[in-house]
């Protein structure tokens, strides 16, 4: 695996999510240079200054500003700019506003960093991935979204807490929409090498199908609970994005449930949703087939149809 020397990450949007992505990437050393771009000059300059004051402790370089030239030379561009999800509002409700933003933003970003990998975080990230790919004409491998990487992290923590193991020992994924129709691929879930329904915790606990359904619902509801309490989800998505950036810049061939525009997988065409995918240099390198039960296949198709309905309403 060849890590890019003098790697440069640009985060677009200096709101709570964008700053969290930049902060997480700085602390983890995800890129040599972390740049922050936003049209709100006072805000972005203040955030860059605040981040830069911590580089004695982290290493790396922080730059940024309101000039799109900030994006030039980027290897990865993470897009967080957009309208914020309000309490009670679904991710799909944001679609129209944020698609119009991408129509203005993406040509500028590609002009300044044509070779960059673009990762969409702005919601609804699946629908916006299709829009961004069509707006730019770039390969689907080069324009994708963070998808259900965060949802999967939430799932693995909940399973780990009940199984009394570390989250790193849980191998389970949320697939489909990053939203209300996303679901856990329980048929493939393992704790270590043990199927999740066969796992016996040190305290004698065994998972049941109703409990797994409840865990899935907890994952779906997590963002709503956080938004209601503090106004935005930002910290965990910052860490999730930093992990994706590291997979790209380090050419790690990491399997992550990011969202790409599909053309044939499970009869899906022209829709972006998440399945475990191989991420490395250049973006999404490979999307292997995913095994599903008949019920899971129905859920995957339902997720796709939900997203397609929104896309078609927006002209994509």
XYZ file of C-alpha atoms in Angstrom, residues 65-192:
128
model
C -10.358 30.538 3.431
C -13.181 31.794 1.225
C -11.290 31.631 -2.084
C -11.963 28.402 -4.038
C -8.257 28.309 -4.842
C -8.014 26.671 -1.392
C -9.236 23.481 -3.090
C -6.385 23.376 -5.644
C -4.060 20.400 -5.314
C -6.456 18.383 -3.148
C -6.300 14.610 -3.292
C -9.611 14.235 -1.432
C -12.468 16.733 -1.128
C -15.094 16.100 1.544
C -18.300 18.096 0.985
C -20.300 19.020 4.077
C -21.808 22.337 2.922
C -25.583 22.535 2.826
C -28.783 23.172 4.712
C -28.854 21.568 8.159
C -31.371 18.900 9.137
C -33.885 20.356 11.589
C -35.596 18.460 14.431
C -38.265 16.164 12.956
C -37.032 16.662 9.394
C -35.931 13.640 7.351
C -32.741 13.616 5.304
C -34.786 13.324 2.117
C -36.645 16.541 2.996
C -33.364 18.390 2.452
C -32.916 17.108 -1.077
C -34.150 20.024 -3.187
C -32.200 22.724 -1.375
C -28.952 20.818 -1.293
C -29.119 19.578 -4.890
C -29.349 23.207 -6.053
C -26.277 23.972 -3.942
C -24.326 21.144 -5.574
C -25.241 22.414 -9.034
C -23.432 25.642 -8.194
C -20.606 24.135 -6.165
C -19.402 21.009 -7.986
C -18.171 22.667 -11.227
C -15.994 25.026 -9.169
C -14.538 22.206 -7.099
C -13.765 20.056 -10.148
C -12.204 23.030 -11.915
C -9.724 23.509 -9.069
C -9.139 19.824 -8.229
C -10.051 17.690 -11.271
C -8.126 14.670 -10.032
C -9.535 14.646 -6.513
C -11.759 11.990 -5.016
C -15.015 13.619 -3.894
C -16.835 12.324 -0.823
C -20.326 13.722 -0.196
C -21.439 14.064 3.418
C -24.210 16.633 2.966
C -27.637 15.023 3.348
C -29.417 13.306 1.754
C -26.011 11.960 0.797
C -27.260 9.112 -1.433
C -29.395 11.361 -3.624
C -26.676 14.018 -3.703
C -24.126 11.423 -4.832
C -26.196 10.726 -7.951
C -26.589 14.450 -8.561
C -22.870 15.168 -8.076
C -21.833 12.334 -10.385
C -24.181 13.537 -13.136
C -23.243 17.201 -12.677
C -19.518 16.476 -12.950
C -19.501 13.541 -15.363
C -16.766 11.950 -13.238
C -16.625 8.166 -12.809
C -18.811 6.777 -10.040
C -15.664 5.499 -8.332
C -14.450 9.086 -7.924
C -17.682 10.597 -6.562
C -19.322 8.773 -3.672
C -20.708 9.480 -0.223
C -19.944 8.522 3.356
C -23.108 6.442 3.107
C -23.732 4.157 6.066
C -20.211 4.191 7.509
C -21.539 6.165 10.493
C -24.684 4.013 10.769
C -22.480 0.910 10.769
C -20.331 2.344 13.545
C -23.481 2.965 15.587
C -24.656 -0.599 14.913
C -21.378 -2.198 15.907
C -21.223 -0.235 19.165
C -24.746 -1.310 20.142
C -24.010 -4.967 19.364
C -20.664 -4.802 21.154
C -22.242 -3.378 24.306
C -24.680 -6.300 24.515
C -22.137 -8.949 23.482
C -19.544 -7.633 25.983
C -16.822 -7.368 23.330
C -14.999 -4.519 21.624
C -16.682 -2.869 18.653
C -13.713 -3.905 16.496
C -14.710 -7.543 17.046
C -18.191 -6.985 15.584
C -18.541 -7.495 11.828
C -21.963 -6.174 10.852
C -23.114 -3.504 8.412
C -26.013 -1.177 7.763
C -26.743 -1.154 4.028
C -29.111 0.730 1.732
C -30.085 4.349 2.336
C -28.302 6.507 4.881
C -31.684 7.166 6.399
C -34.988 5.644 7.355
C -34.914 2.683 4.923
C -31.374 1.578 5.776
C -31.208 -1.833 7.448
C -28.784 -4.207 9.131
C -27.495 -7.102 7.065
C -27.958 -9.522 9.940
C -27.588 -12.648 7.800
C -23.900 -11.809 7.344
C -23.246 -10.419 10.841
C -20.543 -12.006 12.956
C -18.952 -11.480 16.350
C -15.457 -12.712 15.778
